[in-house]
mmCIF file of C-alpha atoms and ligand atoms in Angstrom:
data_model
loop_
_atom_site.group_PDB
_atom_site.id
_atom_site.type_symbol
_atom_site.label_atom_id
_atom_site.label_comp_id
_atom_site.label_asym_id
_atom_site.label_seq_id
_atom_site.Cartn_x
_atom_site.Cartn_y
_atom_site.Cartn_z
ATOM 1 C CA MET A 580 128.815 65.712 137.580
ATOM 2 C CA LEU A 581 126.445 68.684 136.558
ATOM 3 C CA SER A 582 123.581 67.332 133.701
ATOM 4 C CA LYS A 583 124.052 69.295 130.417
ATOM 5 C CA LYS A 584 121.311 71.368 131.060
ATOM 6 C CA GLU A 585 122.935 72.840 134.126
ATOM 7 C CA TYR A 586 125.706 74.435 131.945
ATOM 8 C CA HIS A 587 124.634 77.345 129.801
ATOM 9 C CA THR A 588 125.071 77.340 125.915
ATOM 10 C CA LEU A 589 127.881 79.495 124.515
ATOM 11 C CA VAL A 590 127.041 81.392 121.650
ATOM 12 C CA VAL A 591 130.264 82.352 119.641
ATOM 13 C CA LYS A 592 130.832 83.688 116.366
ATOM 14 C CA SER A 593 133.572 86.316 116.372
ATOM 15 C CA PRO A 594 137.297 85.235 115.367
ATOM 16 C CA ILE A 595 138.451 86.873 118.344
ATOM 17 C CA ILE A 596 136.447 84.397 120.844
ATOM 18 C CA VAL A 597 136.860 81.437 118.638
ATOM 19 C CA GLU A 598 140.642 81.948 119.058
ATOM 20 C CA LYS A 599 139.862 82.215 122.819
ATOM 21 C CA LEU A 600 138.483 78.993 122.607
ATOM 22 C CA ALA A 601 141.326 77.567 120.881
ATOM 23 C CA VAL A 602 143.455 78.895 123.753
ATOM 24 C CA ILE A 603 141.063 77.538 126.437
ATOM 25 C CA ASP A 604 141.080 73.927 124.766
ATOM 26 C CA ARG A 605 145.050 73.953 125.403
ATOM 27 C CA ILE A 606 144.884 75.394 128.741
ATOM 28 C CA ALA A 607 141.922 73.176 129.608
ATOM 29 C CA LYS A 608 144.123 70.016 129.854
ATOM 30 C CA THR A 609 146.331 71.080 132.459
ATOM 31 C CA ASP A 610 145.817 71.726 136.271
ATOM 32 C CA ALA A 611 146.917 75.318 136.484
ATOM 33 C CA SER A 612 144.947 77.896 137.959
ATOM 34 C CA VAL A 613 143.140 80.315 135.429
ATOM 35 C CA LEU A 614 142.128 83.901 136.234
ATOM 36 C CA ILE A 615 139.455 85.048 134.109
ATOM 37 C CA LEU A 616 139.229 88.859 133.671
ATOM 38 C CA GLY A 617 136.915 91.003 131.698
ATOM 39 C CA GLU A 618 134.386 93.805 132.179
ATOM 40 C CA SER A 619 130.897 92.868 133.825
ATOM 41 C CA GLY A 620 128.714 90.688 131.808
ATOM 42 C CA VAL A 621 131.049 89.655 129.007
ATOM 43 C CA GLY A 622 130.366 85.956 130.123
ATOM 44 C CA LYS A 623 133.404 85.120 132.497
ATOM 45 C CA GLU A 624 131.449 82.401 134.189
ATOM 46 C CA LEU A 625 130.629 80.484 130.774
ATOM 47 C CA PHE A 626 134.261 80.689 129.925
ATOM 48 C CA ALA A 627 135.016 79.195 133.356
ATOM 49 C CA GLU A 628 132.277 76.268 132.433
ATOM 50 C CA GLN A 629 134.045 75.807 128.994
ATOM 51 C CA ILE A 630 137.449 75.001 130.794
ATOM 52 C CA HIS A 631 135.955 72.497 133.082
ATOM 53 C CA LEU A 632 133.802 70.980 130.419
ATOM 54 C CA ARG A 633 137.184 70.927 128.037
ATOM 55 C CA SER A 634 139.190 69.320 130.832
ATOM 56 C CA LEU A 635 139.951 65.709 131.939
ATOM 57 C CA ARG A 636 138.013 66.721 134.975
ATOM 58 C CA ARG A 637 134.760 66.933 132.835
ATOM 59 C CA GLU A 638 132.864 63.981 134.350
ATOM 60 C CA ALA A 639 133.491 65.448 138.113
ATOM 61 C CA ARG A 640 131.795 68.412 139.554
ATOM 62 C CA PHE A 641 132.228 71.935 138.648
ATOM 63 C CA ILE A 642 131.438 74.008 141.879
ATOM 64 C CA ARG A 643 130.700 77.834 141.574
ATOM 65 C CA VAL A 644 130.958 79.980 144.701
ATOM 66 C CA ASN A 645 130.220 83.878 144.357
ATOM 67 C CA CYS A 646 132.927 85.275 146.839
ATOM 68 C CA ALA A 647 131.022 88.352 146.933
ATOM 69 C CA ALA A 648 127.630 87.416 147.785
ATOM 70 C CA LEU A 649 128.437 86.222 151.583
ATOM 71 C CA PRO A 650 130.177 88.208 154.445
ATOM 72 C CA GLU A 651 133.469 86.638 155.550
ATOM 73 C CA GLY A 652 132.484 84.248 158.196
ATOM 74 C CA LEU A 653 129.888 82.683 156.146
ATOM 75 C CA LEU A 654 131.967 82.482 152.941
ATOM 76 C CA GLU A 655 134.659 81.176 155.157
ATOM 77 C CA SER A 656 132.217 78.013 156.228
ATOM 78 C CA GLU A 657 130.933 77.908 152.707
ATOM 79 C CA LEU A 658 134.340 77.237 151.204
ATOM 80 C CA PHE A 659 135.533 75.111 153.815
ATOM 81 C CA GLY A 660 132.791 73.698 155.834
ATOM 82 C CA HIS A 661 132.226 73.620 159.501
ATOM 83 C CA VAL A 662 131.957 71.279 162.475
ATOM 84 C CA LYS A 663 128.863 71.172 164.793
ATOM 85 C CA GLY A 664 129.058 73.817 167.297
ATOM 86 C CA ALA A 665 131.791 75.930 165.442
ATOM 87 C CA PHE A 666 129.543 78.879 165.710
ATOM 88 C CA THR A 667 126.090 79.618 167.129
ATOM 89 C CA SER A 668 124.046 78.580 164.313
ATOM 90 C CA ALA A 669 126.508 75.565 163.142
ATOM 91 C CA PHE A 670 123.667 72.872 164.167
ATOM 92 C CA THR A 671 125.255 70.034 161.977
ATOM 93 C CA ASN A 672 128.727 69.191 160.113
ATOM 94 C CA ARG A 673 128.984 70.755 156.914
ATOM 95 C CA GLN A 674 131.133 69.957 153.775
ATOM 96 C CA GLY A 675 132.481 73.072 152.096
ATOM 97 C CA ARG A 676 132.720 73.603 148.433
ATOM 98 C CA PHE A 677 136.482 72.556 148.389
ATOM 99 C CA GLU A 678 135.388 69.039 149.636
ATOM 100 C CA LEU A 679 132.405 68.827 147.314
ATOM 101 C CA ALA A 680 134.694 69.967 144.333
ATOM 102 C CA ASP A 681 137.206 67.243 144.928
ATOM 103 C CA GLY A 682 138.394 65.672 141.851
ATOM 104 C CA GLY A 683 136.638 68.349 139.832
ATOM 105 C CA THR A 684 136.907 72.176 139.587
ATOM 106 C CA ILE A 685 136.026 75.389 141.724
ATOM 107 C CA PHE A 686 135.243 78.568 140.331
ATOM 108 C CA LEU A 687 135.583 81.410 142.667
ATOM 109 C CA ASP A 688 133.859 84.068 141.032
ATOM 110 C CA GLU A 689 134.127 87.781 142.059
ATOM 111 C CA ILE A 690 137.555 86.944 143.634
ATOM 112 C CA GLY A 691 138.536 90.490 143.780
ATOM 113 C CA ASP A 692 136.074 91.005 146.773
ATOM 114 C CA ILE A 693 137.660 88.516 149.490
ATOM 115 C CA THR A 694 138.824 89.754 152.414
ATOM 116 C CA LEU A 695 142.680 89.455 153.536
ATOM 117 C CA PRO A 696 142.309 86.884 156.276
ATOM 118 C CA LEU A 697 140.385 84.747 153.592
ATOM 119 C CA GLN A 698 143.039 85.407 151.181
ATOM 120 C CA ALA A 699 145.595 84.336 153.345
ATOM 121 C CA LYS A 700 143.306 80.815 153.917
ATOM 122 C CA LEU A 701 142.773 80.302 150.294
ATOM 123 C CA LEU A 702 146.601 80.779 149.406
ATOM 124 C CA ARG A 703 147.259 77.877 151.606
ATOM 125 C CA VAL A 704 144.695 75.688 149.965
ATOM 126 C CA ILE A 705 146.389 76.342 146.647
ATOM 127 C CA GLN A 706 150.040 75.867 147.870
ATOM 128 C CA GLN A 707 149.274 72.571 149.961
ATOM 129 C CA LYS A 708 145.857 71.591 148.961
ATOM 130 C CA THR A 709 144.835 71.059 152.395
ATOM 131 C CA PHE A 710 142.415 73.124 155.104
ATOM 132 C CA GLU A 711 140.549 72.579 158.268
ATOM 133 C CA LYS A 712 136.806 73.012 158.387
ATOM 134 C CA VAL A 713 135.808 76.076 160.468
ATOM 135 C CA GLY A 714 135.801 74.854 164.359
ATOM 136 C CA SER A 715 138.110 71.615 163.577
ATOM 137 C CA ASP A 716 141.827 70.866 163.596
ATOM 138 C CA VAL A 717 141.795 68.008 161.380
ATOM 139 C CA SER A 718 143.507 68.666 157.819
ATOM 140 C CA ILE A 719 141.560 67.745 154.859
ATOM 141 C CA THR A 720 143.226 67.248 151.651
ATOM 142 C CA VAL A 721 141.641 68.043 148.145
ATOM 143 C CA ASN A 722 142.598 67.346 144.393
ATOM 144 C CA VAL A 723 140.795 70.649 142.997
ATOM 145 C CA ARG A 724 141.441 72.850 140.117
ATOM 146 C CA ILE A 725 140.985 76.487 140.723
ATOM 147 C CA LEU A 726 139.390 79.038 138.184
ATOM 148 C CA ALA A 727 138.830 82.411 139.616
ATOM 149 C CA ALA A 728 137.197 85.560 138.037
ATOM 150 C CA THR A 729 137.042 89.216 138.806
ATOM 151 C CA ASN A 730 135.754 92.294 136.754
ATOM 152 C CA LYS A 731 137.846 94.720 139.174
ATOM 153 C CA ASP A 732 141.262 95.839 138.253
ATOM 154 C CA ILE A 733 143.082 93.472 140.398
ATOM 155 C CA GLU A 734 146.629 94.572 139.723
ATOM 156 C CA ALA A 735 145.206 97.980 141.295
ATOM 157 C CA LEU A 736 143.777 95.971 144.218
ATOM 158 C CA VAL A 737 147.406 94.452 144.571
ATOM 159 C CA ALA A 738 149.257 97.672 144.369
ATOM 160 C CA GLN A 739 146.728 99.081 146.888
ATOM 161 C CA GLY A 740 147.449 96.329 149.291
ATOM 162 C CA GLU A 741 143.977 94.957 149.208
ATOM 163 C CA PHE A 742 144.647 91.884 147.352
ATOM 164 C CA ARG A 743 147.915 89.666 148.394
ATOM 165 C CA SER A 744 150.395 89.580 145.877
ATOM 166 C CA ASP A 745 151.281 86.038 146.276
ATOM 167 C CA LEU A 746 147.877 84.977 146.155
ATOM 168 C CA TYR A 747 147.532 86.810 142.625
ATOM 169 C CA TYR A 748 150.643 85.186 141.060
ATOM 170 C CA ARG A 749 149.028 81.731 142.322
ATOM 171 C CA LEU A 750 145.761 82.431 140.732
ATOM 172 C CA ASN A 751 147.014 84.171 137.710
ATOM 173 C CA VAL A 752 149.183 81.219 136.263
ATOM 174 C CA LEU A 753 147.056 81.418 132.939
ATOM 175 C CA PRO A 754 145.378 84.694 132.710
ATOM 176 C CA LEU A 755 142.399 84.645 130.320
ATOM 177 C CA TYR A 756 141.005 88.126 129.182
ATOM 178 C CA ILE A 757 137.564 87.960 127.792
ATOM 179 C CA PRO A 758 137.043 91.236 125.231
ATOM 180 C CA PRO A 759 134.038 93.246 125.711
ATOM 181 C CA LEU A 760 130.967 92.755 123.339
ATOM 182 C CA ARG A 761 131.561 95.947 121.108
ATOM 183 C CA GLN A 762 134.832 94.521 120.191
ATOM 184 C CA ARG A 763 132.896 91.135 118.922
ATOM 185 C CA LEU A 764 130.547 92.381 116.263
ATOM 186 C CA GLU A 765 129.942 88.938 114.920
ATOM 187 C CA ASP A 766 128.885 88.083 118.454
ATOM 188 C CA ILE A 767 126.350 90.766 118.588
ATOM 189 C CA ARG A 768 124.240 89.305 115.605
ATOM 190 C CA GLU A 769 124.505 85.835 116.553
ATOM 191 C CA LEU A 770 123.522 86.459 120.425
ATOM 192 C CA ALA A 771 120.877 89.017 119.192
ATOM 193 C CA ALA A 772 119.316 86.213 117.083
ATOM 194 C CA PHE A 773 119.728 83.618 119.713
ATOM 195 C CA PHE A 774 118.266 85.634 122.485
ATOM 196 C CA LEU A 775 115.306 86.656 120.045
ATOM 197 C CA LYS A 776 114.559 83.363 119.897
ATOM 198 C CA ARG A 777 114.387 82.486 123.613
ATOM 199 C CA TYR A 778 112.204 85.573 124.248
ATOM 200 C CA MET A 779 109.960 84.596 121.376
ATOM 201 C CA LEU A 780 109.224 81.341 123.114
ATOM 202 C CA GLU A 781 109.129 83.015 126.592
ATOM 203 C CA THR A 782 106.684 85.714 125.248
ATOM 204 C CA LYS A 783 104.737 83.658 122.949
ATOM 205 C CA LYS A 784 105.285 86.204 120.236
ATOM 206 C CA ARG A 785 106.777 85.914 116.825
ATOM 207 C CA PHE A 786 108.972 88.039 114.769
ATOM 208 C CA ASN A 787 110.752 87.520 111.417
ATOM 209 C CA GLY A 788 114.147 89.097 112.818
ATOM 210 C CA PHE A 789 116.008 92.548 113.201
ATOM 211 C CA SER A 790 115.022 95.670 110.801
ATOM 212 C CA ASN A 791 118.309 96.998 109.282
ATOM 213 C CA GLU A 792 117.994 99.777 111.454
ATOM 214 C CA ALA A 793 117.783 97.862 114.587
ATOM 215 C CA MET A 794 120.701 95.646 113.687
ATOM 216 C CA HIS A 795 123.017 98.517 112.676
ATOM 217 C CA ALA A 796 121.939 100.258 116.163
ATOM 218 C CA MET A 797 123.065 97.365 117.852
ATOM 219 C CA LEU A 798 126.037 96.782 116.102
ATOM 220 C CA SER A 799 127.094 100.617 116.723
ATOM 221 C CA TYR A 800 125.935 100.821 120.513
ATOM 222 C CA ALA A 801 128.834 100.371 122.986
ATOM 223 C CA TRP A 802 127.191 97.652 125.355
ATOM 224 C CA PRO A 803 128.642 98.856 128.641
ATOM 225 C CA GLY A 804 126.828 96.094 130.197
ATOM 226 C CA ASN A 805 128.092 93.396 127.439
ATOM 227 C CA ILE A 806 125.818 90.579 127.047
ATOM 228 C CA ARG A 807 123.564 90.864 130.113
ATOM 229 C CA GLU A 808 122.652 94.201 128.759
ATOM 230 C CA LEU A 809 122.102 92.714 125.291
ATOM 231 C CA GLU A 810 119.885 90.021 126.773
ATOM 232 C CA ASN A 811 117.911 92.611 128.562
ATOM 233 C CA CYS A 812 117.441 94.544 125.687
ATOM 234 C CA ILE A 813 116.208 91.965 123.471
ATOM 235 C CA GLU A 814 113.668 90.778 126.235
ATOM 236 C CA ARG A 815 112.352 94.293 126.349
ATOM 237 C CA ALA A 816 112.229 94.609 122.609
ATOM 238 C CA CYS A 817 110.222 91.339 122.471
ATOM 239 C CA VAL A 818 107.817 92.421 124.870
ATOM 240 C CA MET A 819 107.429 96.014 123.623
ATOM 241 C CA GLY A 820 107.787 95.129 119.804
ATOM 242 C CA LYS A 821 104.501 95.376 117.712
ATOM 243 C CA LYS A 822 105.590 95.032 114.136
ATOM 244 C CA SER A 823 106.848 91.784 112.593
ATOM 245 C CA TRP A 824 110.586 92.629 112.732
ATOM 246 C CA ILE A 825 112.137 94.262 115.638
ATOM 247 C CA GLN A 826 112.517 97.838 115.199
ATOM 248 C CA GLU A 827 115.172 100.384 116.341
ATOM 249 C CA GLU A 828 112.964 101.930 119.026
ATOM 250 C CA ASP A 829 111.928 98.557 120.251
ATOM 251 C CA LEU A 830 115.618 98.796 121.451
ATOM 252 C CA PHE A 831 115.596 101.581 123.566
ATOM 253 C CA LEU A 832 119.201 102.138 122.588
ATOM 254 C CA THR A 833 119.595 105.846 123.297
ATOM 255 C CA LYS A 834 122.268 107.856 121.858
ATOM 256 C CA THR A 835 123.174 109.622 124.918
ATOM 257 C CA ALA A 836 124.346 106.184 126.873
ATOM 258 C CA SER A 837 126.495 105.097 123.985
ATOM 259 C CA SER A 838 128.205 108.445 123.552
ATOM 260 C CA PHE A 839 129.263 108.356 127.075
ATOM 261 C CA GLN A 840 131.323 105.177 126.192
ATOM 262 C CA GLU A 841 132.478 106.398 122.757
ATOM 263 C CA THR A 842 134.007 109.904 124.417
ATOM 264 C CA GLY A 843 135.015 107.919 127.315
ATOM 265 C CA SER A 844 134.959 110.768 129.408
ATOM 266 C CA ARG A 845 135.850 110.327 133.160
ATOM 267 C CA LYS A 846 134.484 113.902 134.172
ATOM 268 C CA LEU A 847 132.060 113.681 136.611
ATOM 269 C CA LYS A 848 129.919 116.658 135.041
ATOM 270 C CA THR A 849 129.754 114.759 131.811
ATOM 271 C CA ALA A 850 128.689 111.331 133.175
ATOM 272 C CA ILE A 851 126.297 113.217 135.345
ATOM 273 C CA ASN A 852 124.634 115.183 132.140
ATOM 274 C CA VAL A 853 124.871 111.676 130.258
ATOM 275 C CA PHE A 854 122.953 109.992 133.137
ATOM 276 C CA LYS A 855 120.210 112.724 133.373
ATOM 277 C CA ALA A 856 119.840 112.881 129.511
ATOM 278 C CA HIS A 857 119.531 108.939 129.799
ATOM 279 C CA PHE A 858 117.155 109.150 132.547
ATOM 280 C CA ILE A 859 114.774 111.744 131.522
ATOM 281 C CA GLN A 860 114.810 110.167 127.962
ATOM 282 C CA ARG A 861 113.389 106.969 129.730
ATOM 283 C CA VAL A 862 110.874 108.869 131.789
ATOM 284 C CA LEU A 863 109.661 110.700 128.869
ATOM 285 C CA GLU A 864 109.270 107.308 126.937
ATOM 286 C CA GLU A 865 107.213 106.016 129.951
ATOM 287 C CA ASN A 866 104.728 108.950 129.664
ATOM 288 C CA LYS A 867 104.627 108.750 125.970
ATOM 289 C CA TRP A 868 106.838 112.006 125.614
ATOM 290 C CA ASN A 869 103.839 114.038 127.485
ATOM 291 C CA GLN A 870 105.912 116.699 128.931
ATOM 292 C CA THR A 871 103.369 117.738 131.478
ATOM 293 C CA GLU A 872 103.214 114.205 132.977
ATOM 294 C CA THR A 873 106.905 113.626 132.746
ATOM 295 C CA ALA A 874 107.479 116.951 134.606
ATOM 296 C CA LYS A 875 104.987 115.674 137.432
ATOM 297 C CA VAL A 876 106.853 112.427 137.693
ATOM 298 C CA LEU A 877 110.095 114.017 137.789
ATOM 299 C CA ASP A 878 109.144 116.293 140.092
ATOM 300 C CA ILE A 879 110.179 119.408 138.390
ATOM 301 C CA GLN A 880 108.590 122.358 136.585
ATOM 302 C CA ARG A 881 107.393 121.968 133.252
ATOM 303 C CA THR A 882 109.589 124.793 131.929
ATOM 304 C CA TYR A 883 112.728 123.485 133.493
ATOM 305 C CA LEU A 884 112.184 120.151 131.784
ATOM 306 C CA SER A 885 111.666 121.995 128.421
ATOM 307 C CA ARG A 886 114.934 123.717 128.954
ATOM 308 C CA LEU A 887 116.651 120.213 130.064
ATOM 309 C CA ILE A 888 115.555 118.596 126.923
ATOM 310 C CA LYS A 889 117.063 121.301 124.946
ATOM 311 C CA GLU A 890 120.259 121.571 126.806
ATOM 312 C CA LEU A 891 121.030 117.837 126.944
ATOM 313 C CA ASP A 892 119.770 117.337 123.178
ATOM 314 C CA ILE A 893 117.365 114.921 124.066
ATOM 315 C CA ILE A 894 115.248 113.452 121.005
ATOM 316 C CA ASN A 895 112.244 111.487 120.515
ATOM 317 C CA PRO A 896 113.328 108.822 117.965
ATOM 318 C CA LYS A 897 109.739 108.521 116.485
ATOM 319 C CA GLU A 898 109.556 112.192 115.579
HETATM 320 N N1 ATP B 1416 128.750 83.864 124.679
HETATM 321 C C1 ATP B 1416 127.446 83.692 125.183
HETATM 322 N N2 ATP B 1416 126.604 82.966 124.642
HETATM 323 C C2 ATP B 1416 125.367 83.183 125.495
HETATM 324 N N3 ATP B 1416 125.030 83.732 126.780
HETATM 325 C C3 ATP B 1416 126.034 84.120 127.099
HETATM 326 C C4 ATP B 1416 127.175 84.373 126.600
HETATM 327 N N4 ATP B 1416 128.215 85.363 127.303
HETATM 328 C C5 ATP B 1416 127.170 85.640 128.266
HETATM 329 N N5 ATP B 1416 125.962 85.159 128.353
HETATM 330 C C6 ATP B 1416 125.013 85.386 129.222
HETATM 331 O O1 ATP B 1416 125.271 86.587 129.539
HETATM 332 C C7 ATP B 1416 125.072 86.788 131.174
HETATM 333 C C8 ATP B 1416 126.133 87.470 131.754
HETATM 334 O O2 ATP B 1416 127.315 86.315 131.637
HETATM 335 P P1 ATP B 1416 128.186 86.009 132.801
HETATM 336 O O3 ATP B 1416 127.431 86.011 134.129
HETATM 337 O O4 ATP B 1416 129.059 84.816 132.492
HETATM 338 O O5 ATP B 1416 128.890 87.348 133.293
HETATM 339 P P2 ATP B 1416 130.425 87.654 133.782
HETATM 340 O O6 ATP B 1416 131.504 88.158 132.888
HETATM 341 O O7 ATP B 1416 130.658 86.771 135.029
HETATM 342 O O8 ATP B 1416 129.805 89.237 134.472
HETATM 343 P P3 ATP B 1416 130.070 89.864 135.943
HETATM 344 O O9 ATP B 1416 131.383 90.278 136.160
HETATM 345 O O10 ATP B 1416 129.084 91.029 136.135
HETATM 346 O O11 ATP B 1416 129.793 88.554 137.118
HETATM 347 C C9 ATP B 1416 124.563 85.436 131.501
HETATM 348 O O12 ATP B 1416 123.478 85.552 131.552
HETATM 349 C C10 ATP B 1416 125.134 84.419 130.392
HETATM 350 O O13 ATP B 1416 124.371 83.254 130.436
HETATM 351 MG MG1 MG B 1417 129.974 86.715 137.102
#
């Protein structure tokens, strides 16, 4: 079992997530597979941990595997293990993650990224609880609960034939959708305070909290990168902040970045303009809004830069 400090602290305040945790309490007690869905950075891994920690398997291991991090061959041996000599670099026998998780829980993160041949092998483990190490024909039987997560539209992958529908149904016995941060306003406050405390310790700086304008900006921002983005934002604010309260400008939440989410436009031209505005604003900030310097960095004419600033409605928040 992992020691307590190897699990993350889950900060929760919003009613929508409190309700999810009540659901998690109920599904944790079963052995059914859970498919956790939600945008990038919403905390899918933390919810997987909660399912394990609230289950009868909590004293056993919680094993994570990032299925997107390894190429197919390596992922197969990571999951199922291999015997000595199975492939050129297999110098010793190795236990796979499924064997390590025996009696506990395995969390297959980024499940939408696994190849079709591996999907077939995974399906067999789920159905029969048995598998063979790479290079061996001895079957191993395990008792493992399977949790999986993806930020991809897995139903679309199934429709396109990139994800096996039988595996999808097996994994998706209990679907758990984690809503984006912009729908969890109470969590924004709570998480902002949590991360501020963390980064005050790390940066050895002291702030009383967030100014009203800063808090308002955070509550109205769309957070396309969710909690991961909020954490980065607070870390940056801690480093940059010079006053006793974190100011709106310390957060660098640009109007353009959120308006893209708000309009929800999927037109390429709009997206490019939003990116352009966002990018130019960042470079301007880095160069203290000196247009000559910024134009040099961007490798464009100074006159072209000032035209872009007007056209894209880029404003210096400090003016
Ligand atoms: N409720 C929360 N309380 C505290 N920290 C959180 C919470 N939710 C997420 N985080 C933090 O935010 C970051 C992103 O979370 P996580 O990695 O679980 O996201 P994810 O949904 O798996 O994203 P991706 O799809 O990109 O893998 C992590 O550093 C995590 O510790
Ligand atoms: Mg993740």
